[in-house]
PDB file of C-alpha atoms in Angstrom:
ATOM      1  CA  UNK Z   1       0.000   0.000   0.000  1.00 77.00           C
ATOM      2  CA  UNK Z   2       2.929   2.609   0.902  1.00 86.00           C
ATOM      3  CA  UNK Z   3       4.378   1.608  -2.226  1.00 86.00           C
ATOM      4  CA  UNK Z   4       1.203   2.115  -4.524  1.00 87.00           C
ATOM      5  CA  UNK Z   5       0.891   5.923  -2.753  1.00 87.00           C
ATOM      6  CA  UNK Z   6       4.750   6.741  -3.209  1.00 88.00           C
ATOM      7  CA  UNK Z   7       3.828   5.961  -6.903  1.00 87.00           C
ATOM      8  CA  UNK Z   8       0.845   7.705  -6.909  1.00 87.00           C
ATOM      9  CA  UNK Z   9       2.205  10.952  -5.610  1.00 87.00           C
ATOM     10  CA  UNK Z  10       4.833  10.901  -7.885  1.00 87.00           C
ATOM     11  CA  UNK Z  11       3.151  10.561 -11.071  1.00 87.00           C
ATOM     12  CA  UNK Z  12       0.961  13.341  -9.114  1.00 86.00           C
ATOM     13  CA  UNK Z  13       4.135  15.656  -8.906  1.00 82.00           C
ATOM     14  CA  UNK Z  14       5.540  14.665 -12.476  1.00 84.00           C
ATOM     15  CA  UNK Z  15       2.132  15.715 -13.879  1.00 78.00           C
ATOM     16  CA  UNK Z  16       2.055  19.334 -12.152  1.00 80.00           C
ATOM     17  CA  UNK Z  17       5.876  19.868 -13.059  1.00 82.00           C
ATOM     18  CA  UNK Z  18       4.905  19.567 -16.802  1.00 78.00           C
ATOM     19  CA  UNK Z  19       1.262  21.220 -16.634  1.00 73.00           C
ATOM     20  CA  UNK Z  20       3.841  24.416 -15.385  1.00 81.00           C
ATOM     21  CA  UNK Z  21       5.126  24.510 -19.351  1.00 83.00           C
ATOM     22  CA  UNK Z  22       1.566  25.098 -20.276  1.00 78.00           C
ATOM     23  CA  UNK Z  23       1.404  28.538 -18.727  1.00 81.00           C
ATOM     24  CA  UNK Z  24      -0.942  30.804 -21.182  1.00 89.00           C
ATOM     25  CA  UNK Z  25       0.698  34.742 -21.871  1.00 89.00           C
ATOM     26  CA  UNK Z  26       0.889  37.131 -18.885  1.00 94.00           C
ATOM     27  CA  UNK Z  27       0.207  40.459 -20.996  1.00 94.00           C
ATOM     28  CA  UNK Z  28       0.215  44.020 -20.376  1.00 96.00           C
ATOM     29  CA  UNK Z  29      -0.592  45.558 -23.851  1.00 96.00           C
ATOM     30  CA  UNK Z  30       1.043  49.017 -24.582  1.00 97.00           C
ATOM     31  CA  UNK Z  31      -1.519  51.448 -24.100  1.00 96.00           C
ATOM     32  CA  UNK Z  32      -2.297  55.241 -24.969  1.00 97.00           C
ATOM     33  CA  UNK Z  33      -1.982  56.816 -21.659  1.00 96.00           C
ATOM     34  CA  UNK Z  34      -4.168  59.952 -23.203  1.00 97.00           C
ATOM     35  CA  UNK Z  35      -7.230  57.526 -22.827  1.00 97.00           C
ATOM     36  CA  UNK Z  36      -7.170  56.127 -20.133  1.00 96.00           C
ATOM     37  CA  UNK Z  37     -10.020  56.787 -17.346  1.00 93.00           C
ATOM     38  CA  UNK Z  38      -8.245  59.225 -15.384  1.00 90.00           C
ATOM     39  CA  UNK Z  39      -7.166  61.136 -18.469  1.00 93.00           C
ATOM     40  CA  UNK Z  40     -10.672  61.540 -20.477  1.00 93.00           C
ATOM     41  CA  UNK Z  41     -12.549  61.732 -17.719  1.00 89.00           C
ATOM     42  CA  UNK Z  42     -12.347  63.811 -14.142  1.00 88.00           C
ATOM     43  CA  UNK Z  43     -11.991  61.154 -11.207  1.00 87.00           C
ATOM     44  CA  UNK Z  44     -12.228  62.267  -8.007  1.00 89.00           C
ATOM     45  CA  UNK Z  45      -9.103  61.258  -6.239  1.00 89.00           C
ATOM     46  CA  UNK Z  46     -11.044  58.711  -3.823  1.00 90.00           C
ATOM     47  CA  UNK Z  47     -12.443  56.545  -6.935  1.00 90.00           C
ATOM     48  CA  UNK Z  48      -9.717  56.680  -8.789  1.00 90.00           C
ATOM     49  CA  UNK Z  49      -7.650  55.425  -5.578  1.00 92.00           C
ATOM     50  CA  UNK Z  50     -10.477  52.549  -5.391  1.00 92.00           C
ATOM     51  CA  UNK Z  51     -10.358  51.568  -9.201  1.00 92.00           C
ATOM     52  CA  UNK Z  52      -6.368  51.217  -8.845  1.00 93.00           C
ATOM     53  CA  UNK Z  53      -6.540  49.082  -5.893  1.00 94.00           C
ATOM     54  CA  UNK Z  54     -10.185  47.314  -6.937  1.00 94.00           C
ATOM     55  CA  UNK Z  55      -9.613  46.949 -10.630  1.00 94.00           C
ATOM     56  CA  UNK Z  56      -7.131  47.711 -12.339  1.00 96.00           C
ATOM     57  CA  UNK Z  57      -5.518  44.215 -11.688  1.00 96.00           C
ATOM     58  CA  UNK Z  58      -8.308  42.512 -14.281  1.00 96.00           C
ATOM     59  CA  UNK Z  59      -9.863  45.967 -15.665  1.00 97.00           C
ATOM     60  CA  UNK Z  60      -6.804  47.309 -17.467  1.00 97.00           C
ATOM     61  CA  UNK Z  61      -3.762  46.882 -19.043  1.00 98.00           C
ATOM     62  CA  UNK Z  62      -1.600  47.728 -15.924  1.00 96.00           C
ATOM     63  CA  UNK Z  63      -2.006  44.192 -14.181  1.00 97.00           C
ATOM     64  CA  UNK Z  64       0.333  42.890 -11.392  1.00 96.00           C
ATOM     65  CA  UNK Z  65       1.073  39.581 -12.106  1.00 96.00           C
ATOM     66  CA  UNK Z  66       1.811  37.980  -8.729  1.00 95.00           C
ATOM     67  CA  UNK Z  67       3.937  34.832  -8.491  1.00 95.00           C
ATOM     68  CA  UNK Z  68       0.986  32.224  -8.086  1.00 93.00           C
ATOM     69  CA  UNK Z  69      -0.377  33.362 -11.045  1.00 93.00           C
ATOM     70  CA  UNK Z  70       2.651  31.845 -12.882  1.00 94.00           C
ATOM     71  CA  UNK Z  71       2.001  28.139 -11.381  1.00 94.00           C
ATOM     72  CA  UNK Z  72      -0.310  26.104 -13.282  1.00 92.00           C
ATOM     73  CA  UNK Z  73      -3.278  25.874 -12.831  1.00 91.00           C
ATOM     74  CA  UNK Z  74      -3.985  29.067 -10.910  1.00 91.00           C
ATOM     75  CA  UNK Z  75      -2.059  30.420 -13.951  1.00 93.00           C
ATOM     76  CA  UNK Z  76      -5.440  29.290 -16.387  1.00 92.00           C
ATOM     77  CA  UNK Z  77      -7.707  30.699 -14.818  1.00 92.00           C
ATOM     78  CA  UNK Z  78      -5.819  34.106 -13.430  1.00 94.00           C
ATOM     79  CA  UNK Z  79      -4.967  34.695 -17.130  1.00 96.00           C
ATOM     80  CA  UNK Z  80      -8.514  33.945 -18.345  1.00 95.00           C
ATOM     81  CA  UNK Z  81      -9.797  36.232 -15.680  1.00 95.00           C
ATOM     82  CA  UNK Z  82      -7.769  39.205 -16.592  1.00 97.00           C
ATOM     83  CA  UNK Z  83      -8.564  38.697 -20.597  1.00 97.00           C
ATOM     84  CA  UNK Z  84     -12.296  38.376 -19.977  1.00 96.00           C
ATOM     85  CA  UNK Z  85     -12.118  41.378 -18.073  1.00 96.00           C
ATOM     86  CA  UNK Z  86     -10.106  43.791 -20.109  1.00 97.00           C
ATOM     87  CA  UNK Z  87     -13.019  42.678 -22.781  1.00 96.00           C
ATOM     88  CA  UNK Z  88     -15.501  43.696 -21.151  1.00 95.00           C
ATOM     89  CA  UNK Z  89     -14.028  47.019 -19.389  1.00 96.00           C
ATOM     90  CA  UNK Z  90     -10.537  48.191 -19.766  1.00 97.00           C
ATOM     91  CA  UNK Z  91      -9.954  51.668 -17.830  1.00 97.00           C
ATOM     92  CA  UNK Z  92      -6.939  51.711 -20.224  1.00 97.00           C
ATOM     93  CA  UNK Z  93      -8.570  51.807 -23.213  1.00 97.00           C
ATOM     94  CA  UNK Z  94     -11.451  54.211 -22.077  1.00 97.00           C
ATOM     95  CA  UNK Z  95     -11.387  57.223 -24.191  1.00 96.00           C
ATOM     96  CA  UNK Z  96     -11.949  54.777 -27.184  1.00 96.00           C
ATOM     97  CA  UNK Z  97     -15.709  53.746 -26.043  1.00 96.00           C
ATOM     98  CA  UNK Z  98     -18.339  55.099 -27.231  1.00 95.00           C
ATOM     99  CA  UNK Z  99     -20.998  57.287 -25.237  1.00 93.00           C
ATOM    100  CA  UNK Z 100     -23.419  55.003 -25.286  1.00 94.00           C
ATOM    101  CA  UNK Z 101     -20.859  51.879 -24.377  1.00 95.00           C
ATOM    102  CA  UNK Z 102     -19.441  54.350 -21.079  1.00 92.00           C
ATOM    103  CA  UNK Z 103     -22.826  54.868 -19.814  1.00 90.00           C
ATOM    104  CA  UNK Z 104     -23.649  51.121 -20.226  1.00 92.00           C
ATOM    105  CA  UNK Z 105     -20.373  50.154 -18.266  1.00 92.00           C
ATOM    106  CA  UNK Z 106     -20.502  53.309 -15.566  1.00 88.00           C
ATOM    107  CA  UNK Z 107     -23.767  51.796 -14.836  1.00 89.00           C
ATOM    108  CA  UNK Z 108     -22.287  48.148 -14.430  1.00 91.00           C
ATOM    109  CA  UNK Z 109     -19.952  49.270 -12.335  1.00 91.00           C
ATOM    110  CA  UNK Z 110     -22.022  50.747 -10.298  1.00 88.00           C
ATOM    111  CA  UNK Z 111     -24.776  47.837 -10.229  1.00 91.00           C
ATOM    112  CA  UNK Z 112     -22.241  44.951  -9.918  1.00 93.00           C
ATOM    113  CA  UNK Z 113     -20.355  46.719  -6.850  1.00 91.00           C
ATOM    114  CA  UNK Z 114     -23.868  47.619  -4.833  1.00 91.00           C
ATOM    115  CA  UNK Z 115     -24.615  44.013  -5.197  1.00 93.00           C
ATOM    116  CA  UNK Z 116     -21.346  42.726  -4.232  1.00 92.00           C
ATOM    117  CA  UNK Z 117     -20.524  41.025  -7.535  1.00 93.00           C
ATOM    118  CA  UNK Z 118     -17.422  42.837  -7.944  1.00 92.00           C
ATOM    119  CA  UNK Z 119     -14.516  42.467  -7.711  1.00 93.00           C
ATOM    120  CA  UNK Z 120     -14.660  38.714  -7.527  1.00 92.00           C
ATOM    121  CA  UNK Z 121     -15.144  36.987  -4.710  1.00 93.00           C
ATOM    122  CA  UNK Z 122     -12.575  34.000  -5.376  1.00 91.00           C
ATOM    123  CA  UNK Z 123      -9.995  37.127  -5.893  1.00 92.00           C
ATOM    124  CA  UNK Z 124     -11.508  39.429  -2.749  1.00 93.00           C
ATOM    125  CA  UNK Z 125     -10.833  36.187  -1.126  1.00 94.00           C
ATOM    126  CA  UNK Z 126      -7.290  35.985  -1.494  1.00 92.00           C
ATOM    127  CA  UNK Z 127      -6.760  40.187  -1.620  1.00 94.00           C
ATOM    128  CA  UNK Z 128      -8.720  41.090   0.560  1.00 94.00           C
ATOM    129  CA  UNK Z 129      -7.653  44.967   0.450  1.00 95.00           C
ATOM    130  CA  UNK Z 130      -9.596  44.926  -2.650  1.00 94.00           C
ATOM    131  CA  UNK Z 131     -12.921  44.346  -1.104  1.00 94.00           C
ATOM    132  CA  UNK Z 132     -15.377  47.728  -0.884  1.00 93.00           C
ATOM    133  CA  UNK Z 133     -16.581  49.458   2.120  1.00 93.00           C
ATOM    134  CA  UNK Z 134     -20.008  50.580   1.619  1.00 91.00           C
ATOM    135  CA  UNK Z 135     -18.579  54.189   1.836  1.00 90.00           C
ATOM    136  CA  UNK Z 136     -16.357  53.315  -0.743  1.00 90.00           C
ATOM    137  CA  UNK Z 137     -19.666  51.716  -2.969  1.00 89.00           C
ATOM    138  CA  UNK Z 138     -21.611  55.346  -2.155  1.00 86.00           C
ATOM    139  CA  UNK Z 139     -18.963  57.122  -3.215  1.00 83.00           C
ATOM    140  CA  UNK Z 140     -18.451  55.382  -6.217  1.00 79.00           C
ATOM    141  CA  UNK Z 141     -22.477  55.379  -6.937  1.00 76.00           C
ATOM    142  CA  UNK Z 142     -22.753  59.287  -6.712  1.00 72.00           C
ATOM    143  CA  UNK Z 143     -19.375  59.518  -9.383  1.00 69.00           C
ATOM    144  CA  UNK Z 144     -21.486  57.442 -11.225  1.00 64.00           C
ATOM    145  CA  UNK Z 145     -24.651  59.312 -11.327  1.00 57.00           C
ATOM    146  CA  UNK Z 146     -23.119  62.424 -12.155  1.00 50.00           C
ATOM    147  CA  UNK Z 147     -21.550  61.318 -15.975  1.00 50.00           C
ATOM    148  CA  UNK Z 148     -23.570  62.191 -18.782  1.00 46.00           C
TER     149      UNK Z 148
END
């Protein structure tokens, strides 16, 4: 039996060492700096300190890529994380949306962080100097309201 579980864990360990040659791309695309948030748009100094420390991680192209998120398979799903976010909002890439498209995410911002949706809670979890105080959320909500 001791032999059969020596075995096992090593074909365990062998199979994580070569799932870490899998890692998918760590990115931080070059960026206009003229359109980001903060540039096309007046932030008060208290959001804009929330969206660096709240969002910015998965939300735009200035990501810190912690060590765990180099180890398989944290690495899949940090990676996918950060990609499916900058789709859907990048504070980077900002002055390039639309009106219409601003509102619409303003609006999910707002929504998703009154509900507690956002940030995640598997990453509030593990950061949890990301999480928002409901100050923070009222704050944010009254920004919010004000853009055209």
């Amino acid at each position: 039996m001791r032999k059969k579980l020596k075995w096992t864990v090593m074909i365990l360990a062998l199979i994580f060492i070569g799932l870490q040659f899998t890692n998918p791309g760590h990115t931080n695309p070059p960026f206009d700096e003229t359109q980001t948030l903060q540039r096309t748009t007046t932030v008060p100094s208290e959001v804009s300190a929330v969206f660096a420390r709240s969002c910015n991680d998965c939300h735009s192209n200035k990501t810190n890529w912690r060590w765990y998120t180099y180890v398989a398979p944290v690495s899949w799903l940090t990676v996918g994380h950060v990609n499916d976010g900058r789709a859907e909002l990048n504070f980077s890439e900002w002055g390039r949306y639309g009106t219409r498209t601003k509102e619409t995410r303003l609006n999910g911002i707002c929504d998703q962080c009154k509900r507690g949706t956002m940030p995640l809670a598997s990453y509030a979890r593990v950061h949890r100097e990301v999480r928002l105080s409901a100050d923070e959320v009222r704050i944010g909500g009254s920004f919010f309201i004000e853009k055209p």
